[in-house]
Amino acid sequence: MKENINDTGDVSLDVGDILSGYPVGWWHHSLMDVSSELLDSCSVVEFAGETDEKMSDDGEQKEDPRCSDQKDAQSVSLQAISENAVSFSALFVPMEAETPSTSAAVVTIQEKDAKKPKAATTDDDVKPIFIPSAKELGETFDSMKGFFTGKETEDNWNRRQESVNIIRGMILTDVHVSFKKEFYGELKGGMLELTLSALSSLRTTLASKAAALYSELAVAMGVSFDQALVGIVLPPLLNMGGSTKNIVATKTQGTVLDILEHGSYQSGYVVNLLTTCYTGEKSVKKRIYALSHMEAVLRVHCSE
């Protein structure tokens, strides 16, 4: 801190030097602390020229009149510095700090988004597929159907996986909304049933991607994923619950839950299917999954 004494004996304090002595978070300090430091610094000022104290005739110490005037000037300077400190504290508000109203708004938006069903995939292999017309949509499906016919080989398994990802990419760009009738017709007309060969693959990755396709279709299409489509994929998915591969079993039964929660189907059909799966199966895993799925049906259709 710099103290400048002019010709008249007045003391001027450099506010910039005072404030620069504090760390970045100085505005959190009490202004009383700043004021105290300034008073301490002012109390040790020595005036040029004559001495600041004089002795009275009776031996008592008498204050120089200039000291009284100087203290008044210091008080005025101190008040000005305090006001500057307040204005500086308003400028150095941390950028990451959020006002209560902003934070509340963010939380509200996040809560609303969390309630919305999301069909978006986190699979890096799935890229958005844009279809400009219904004609091209039909041509795209026709070009993929040949890969799912016959037995799985070293030549066609990768093509099957790519085809599954293409359909998932269509979901990302809302093709099922833009061409709702055509998209549903392609699935019901044979494409969905053909993809079951990918679901039954011995390759864990391919089977998992097929299960992910059915989950994303059910979530994205909602009630449009109706009894006709549910009847195609649900029985094979339930059968996969007894798979010796835990990854496949977990993913396929998770897909069943997505279909039961988001799809549209006849509850009697599903209940009969699950009952048969429970009573007619020796596999403990299948029976446990069947009970879990029955609970999901009750939760969705009997919650009220």
Coordinates of C-alpha atoms in Angstrom, one line a residue:
M1 CA 0.0 0.0 0.0
K2 CA 1.3 3.4 -1.0
E3 CA 0.9 6.5 1.2
N4 CA 1.6 9.8 -0.5
I5 CA 2.0 13.0 1.4
N6 CA 1.5 16.1 -0.5
D7 CA 2.8 19.6 0.2
T8 CA -0.2 20.5 2.5
G9 CA 0.4 17.4 4.6
D10 CA -2.7 15.5 3.3
V11 CA -2.4 11.8 3.0
S12 CA -3.7 10.1 -0.2
L13 CA -4.1 6.3 -0.3
D14 CA -3.8 4.3 -3.5
V15 CA -6.9 2.2 -3.6
G16 CA -5.6 0.0 -6.4
D17 CA -2.5 -1.0 -4.4
I18 CA -4.7 -1.8 -1.4
L19 CA -7.1 -4.1 -3.2
S20 CA -4.3 -5.8 -5.2
G21 CA -2.9 -7.1 -1.9
Y22 CA -5.9 -9.4 -1.4
P23 CA -6.3 -12.8 -3.1
V24 CA -8.8 -13.6 -5.8
G25 CA -11.6 -14.3 -3.2
W26 CA -11.0 -11.0 -1.3
W27 CA -14.6 -9.9 -1.8
H28 CA -15.7 -12.6 0.7
H29 CA -13.8 -10.8 3.5
S30 CA -15.6 -8.4 5.8
L31 CA -15.3 -4.8 4.9
M32 CA -14.6 -4.2 8.6
D33 CA -11.3 -6.2 8.2
V34 CA -10.4 -3.9 5.3
S35 CA -11.3 -0.8 7.3
S36 CA -9.2 -2.0 10.2
E37 CA -6.1 -2.4 8.1
L38 CA -6.5 1.0 6.6
L39 CA -6.9 2.7 10.0
D40 CA -3.8 0.9 11.3
S41 CA -1.8 2.1 8.3
C42 CA -3.0 5.6 8.7
S43 CA -2.1 5.7 12.4
V44 CA 1.6 5.4 11.7
V45 CA 1.8 8.3 9.2
E46 CA 4.5 10.8 10.0
F47 CA 4.2 14.3 8.7
A48 CA 7.1 16.1 7.0
G49 CA 8.4 19.3 8.6
E50 CA 7.6 20.1 12.2
T51 CA 6.8 17.5 14.9
D52 CA 3.2 16.3 15.2
E53 CA 3.0 16.7 19.0
K54 CA 3.5 19.7 21.2
M55 CA 3.6 20.1 25.0
S56 CA 1.4 22.5 26.8
D57 CA 2.6 24.9 29.4
D58 CA 1.4 22.7 32.2
G59 CA 3.3 19.7 30.8
E60 CA 0.3 18.0 29.1
Q61 CA 0.6 16.6 25.6
K62 CA -1.3 18.7 23.0
E63 CA -2.3 17.4 19.6
D64 CA -1.2 19.3 16.6
P65 CA -4.3 20.9 14.9
R66 CA -3.1 19.4 11.6
C67 CA -3.6 15.9 13.1
S68 CA -7.2 16.6 13.7
D69 CA -7.7 17.9 10.2
Q70 CA -5.8 14.9 8.9
K71 CA -7.9 12.4 10.7
D72 CA -11.0 13.9 9.2
A73 CA -9.4 13.6 5.8
Q74 CA -8.6 10.0 6.5
S75 CA -12.2 9.2 7.5
V76 CA -13.4 10.7 4.2
S77 CA -10.8 8.6 2.3
L78 CA -11.7 5.5 4.2
Q79 CA -15.4 5.9 3.4
A80 CA -14.6 6.4 -0.3
I81 CA -12.4 3.2 -0.2
S82 CA -15.2 1.2 1.4
E83 CA -17.6 2.3 -1.2
N84 CA -15.1 1.3 -3.9
A85 CA -14.7 -2.1 -2.3
V86 CA -18.4 -2.7 -2.4
S87 CA -18.5 -1.8 -6.1
F88 CA -15.5 -4.0 -6.8
S89 CA -17.2 -6.9 -5.0
A90 CA -20.1 -6.7 -7.4
L91 CA -17.7 -6.9 -10.4
F92 CA -15.9 -10.0 -9.2
V93 CA -18.8 -12.4 -8.7
P94 CA -17.6 -15.9 -9.6
M95 CA -18.9 -16.9 -13.1
E96 CA -19.8 -20.4 -12.0
A97 CA -22.2 -19.2 -9.3
E98 CA -25.8 -19.6 -10.2
T99 CA -28.7 -17.6 -8.9
P100 CA -31.4 -19.6 -7.1
S101 CA -33.9 -19.0 -9.8
T102 CA -31.5 -20.3 -12.5
S103 CA -30.7 -23.4 -10.5
A104 CA -34.4 -24.1 -9.9
A105 CA -35.1 -23.8 -13.6
V106 CA -32.3 -26.2 -14.5
V107 CA -33.6 -28.8 -11.9
T108 CA -37.2 -28.4 -13.3
I109 CA -36.0 -29.0 -16.9
Q110 CA -34.0 -32.0 -15.9
E111 CA -36.9 -33.5 -14.0
K112 CA -39.2 -33.1 -17.0
D113 CA -36.6 -34.6 -19.4
A114 CA -36.1 -37.5 -17.0
K115 CA -39.8 -38.4 -17.3
K116 CA -39.8 -38.5 -21.1
P117 CA -39.2 -41.9 -22.7
K118 CA -35.9 -41.8 -24.6
A119 CA -35.2 -44.0 -27.5
A120 CA -31.8 -42.5 -28.2
T121 CA -28.9 -45.0 -28.2
T122 CA -25.5 -44.6 -26.6
D123 CA -24.0 -47.2 -29.0
D124 CA -21.1 -45.6 -30.9
D125 CA -21.7 -47.9 -33.9
V126 CA -25.2 -46.4 -34.5
K127 CA -25.1 -43.4 -36.8
P128 CA -28.1 -41.2 -37.7
I129 CA -29.8 -42.4 -41.0
F130 CA -31.7 -39.8 -42.9
I131 CA -34.4 -41.0 -45.3
P132 CA -35.8 -38.3 -47.7
S133 CA -38.8 -40.2 -49.1
A134 CA -41.0 -43.2 -48.6
K135 CA -39.7 -44.7 -51.8
E136 CA -36.1 -44.7 -50.5
L137 CA -37.3 -46.1 -47.2
G138 CA -38.7 -49.1 -49.0
E139 CA -35.6 -49.6 -51.1
T140 CA -33.4 -49.4 -48.0
F141 CA -35.4 -52.2 -46.2
D142 CA -35.4 -54.3 -49.4
S143 CA -31.7 -54.1 -49.7
M144 CA -31.3 -55.4 -46.1
K145 CA -33.7 -58.4 -46.2
G146 CA -31.3 -60.7 -48.1
F147 CA -28.7 -60.5 -45.4
F148 CA -31.1 -62.2 -42.9
T149 CA -32.1 -65.2 -45.0
G150 CA -30.4 -68.6 -44.5
K151 CA -27.9 -69.6 -41.9
E152 CA -25.5 -67.2 -40.3
T153 CA -22.0 -67.3 -41.9
E154 CA -18.8 -65.5 -41.7
D155 CA -19.9 -63.5 -44.7
N156 CA -23.3 -62.3 -43.6
W157 CA -23.2 -61.9 -39.8
N158 CA -21.5 -58.5 -40.1
R159 CA -24.0 -57.4 -42.7
R160 CA -26.8 -58.4 -40.4
Q161 CA -25.3 -56.3 -37.6
E162 CA -24.9 -53.3 -39.9
S163 CA -28.6 -53.7 -41.0
V164 CA -29.8 -53.7 -37.4
N165 CA -27.8 -50.6 -36.8
I166 CA -29.3 -48.9 -39.8
I167 CA -32.8 -49.4 -38.5
R168 CA -31.7 -48.1 -35.1
G169 CA -30.2 -45.1 -36.9
M170 CA -33.6 -44.4 -38.5
I171 CA -35.1 -44.2 -35.1
L172 CA -32.5 -41.5 -34.2
T173 CA -33.8 -39.3 -37.0
D174 CA -37.5 -40.0 -36.4
V175 CA -38.1 -41.8 -39.6
H176 CA -40.8 -43.8 -37.8
V177 CA -42.6 -40.5 -37.3
S178 CA -42.0 -38.9 -40.8
F179 CA -43.1 -42.1 -42.6
K180 CA -45.1 -43.7 -39.9
K181 CA -47.4 -45.8 -42.1
E182 CA -44.5 -47.0 -44.4
F183 CA -42.2 -47.8 -41.5
Y184 CA -44.8 -49.8 -39.6
G185 CA -45.7 -51.6 -42.8
E186 CA -42.1 -52.7 -43.4
L187 CA -41.7 -54.0 -39.9
K188 CA -45.0 -55.9 -39.9
G189 CA -44.5 -57.1 -43.5
G190 CA -41.5 -59.3 -42.6
M191 CA -38.5 -57.1 -41.7
L192 CA -39.0 -57.5 -37.9
E193 CA -39.3 -61.2 -38.2
L194 CA -36.2 -61.5 -40.3
T195 CA -34.2 -59.7 -37.6
L196 CA -34.9 -62.6 -35.2
S197 CA -32.1 -64.5 -36.8
A198 CA -29.8 -61.8 -35.4
L199 CA -31.3 -62.2 -31.9
S200 CA -30.7 -66.0 -31.9
S201 CA -27.0 -65.5 -33.0
L202 CA -24.3 -67.2 -31.0
R203 CA -22.4 -64.0 -31.3
T204 CA -23.1 -62.0 -28.1
T205 CA -22.6 -58.6 -29.8
L206 CA -25.1 -59.3 -32.6
A207 CA -27.7 -60.8 -30.3
S208 CA -27.3 -57.8 -27.9
K209 CA -27.7 -55.3 -30.8
A210 CA -30.9 -57.0 -31.9
A211 CA -32.3 -56.8 -28.4
A212 CA -31.4 -53.2 -28.3
L213 CA -33.3 -52.6 -31.6
Y214 CA -36.5 -54.0 -30.1
S215 CA -36.1 -51.9 -27.0
E216 CA -35.6 -48.7 -29.0
L217 CA -38.5 -49.5 -31.3
A218 CA -40.9 -50.1 -28.3
V219 CA -39.8 -46.9 -26.6
A220 CA -39.9 -44.7 -29.7
M221 CA -43.1 -46.1 -31.3
G222 CA -45.0 -46.4 -28.1
V223 CA -48.6 -47.6 -28.7
S224 CA -47.7 -48.0 -32.4
F225 CA -45.6 -51.0 -31.3
D226 CA -48.8 -53.0 -31.1
Q227 CA -50.0 -56.6 -30.6
A228 CA -48.9 -57.5 -34.2
L229 CA -45.3 -56.5 -33.5
V230 CA -45.3 -57.6 -29.9
G231 CA -46.4 -61.1 -30.9
I232 CA -43.4 -61.4 -33.3
V233 CA -40.6 -60.6 -30.8
L234 CA -41.9 -61.3 -27.3
P235 CA -41.9 -65.2 -27.4
P236 CA -38.3 -65.4 -28.7
L237 CA -37.2 -62.8 -26.2
L238 CA -38.7 -64.7 -23.3
N239 CA -37.1 -67.9 -24.5
M240 CA -33.7 -66.1 -24.4
G241 CA -34.1 -65.7 -20.6
G242 CA -32.6 -69.2 -20.2
S243 CA -29.4 -68.4 -22.2
T244 CA -26.2 -69.5 -20.6
K245 CA -24.7 -66.2 -21.6
N246 CA -25.6 -63.8 -18.8
I247 CA -25.1 -60.7 -21.0
V248 CA -27.6 -62.0 -23.5
A249 CA -30.1 -63.1 -20.9
T250 CA -29.9 -59.8 -19.1
K251 CA -30.3 -57.6 -22.2
T252 CA -33.1 -59.7 -23.7
Q253 CA -35.1 -59.6 -20.5
G254 CA -34.5 -55.9 -20.2
T255 CA -36.0 -55.6 -23.7
V256 CA -39.1 -57.5 -22.5
L257 CA -39.6 -55.0 -19.8
D258 CA -39.3 -52.1 -22.2
I259 CA -41.9 -53.7 -24.5
L260 CA -44.3 -54.4 -21.6
E261 CA -44.0 -50.8 -20.3
H262 CA -44.1 -48.9 -23.6
G263 CA -45.8 -51.1 -26.2
S264 CA -49.5 -51.8 -26.9
Y265 CA -50.7 -55.3 -26.5
Q266 CA -53.5 -57.5 -25.2
S267 CA -52.8 -58.0 -21.5
G268 CA -54.6 -61.4 -21.6
Y269 CA -52.2 -62.7 -24.3
V270 CA -49.1 -61.5 -22.4
V271 CA -50.4 -63.0 -19.0
N272 CA -51.1 -66.4 -20.7
L273 CA -47.6 -66.3 -22.3
L274 CA -45.9 -65.5 -19.0
T275 CA -48.0 -68.1 -17.1
T276 CA -46.9 -70.7 -19.6
C277 CA -43.3 -69.6 -19.3
Y278 CA -43.5 -70.0 -15.5
T279 CA -45.4 -73.2 -15.2
G280 CA -44.1 -75.0 -18.2
E281 CA -40.4 -74.3 -17.8
K282 CA -37.8 -76.2 -15.8
S283 CA -35.2 -73.4 -16.1
V284 CA -35.1 -71.5 -12.8
K285 CA -33.8 -68.3 -14.6
K286 CA -36.8 -68.3 -17.0
R287 CA -39.2 -68.7 -14.1
I288 CA -37.7 -65.9 -12.1
Y289 CA -37.7 -63.6 -15.2
A290 CA -41.4 -64.5 -15.8
L291 CA -42.4 -63.4 -12.3
S292 CA -40.5 -60.1 -12.8
H293 CA -42.3 -59.5 -16.1
M294 CA -45.7 -60.4 -14.5
E295 CA -45.0 -57.7 -11.9
A296 CA -44.3 -55.2 -14.7
V297 CA -47.6 -56.0 -16.4
L298 CA -49.5 -55.5 -13.1
R299 CA -47.7 -52.2 -12.5
V300 CA -48.5 -50.8 -15.9
H301 CA -52.1 -52.0 -16.2
C302 CA -53.3 -52.2 -12.6
S303 CA -51.6 -49.2 -11.1
E304 CA -54.8 -47.3 -10.7

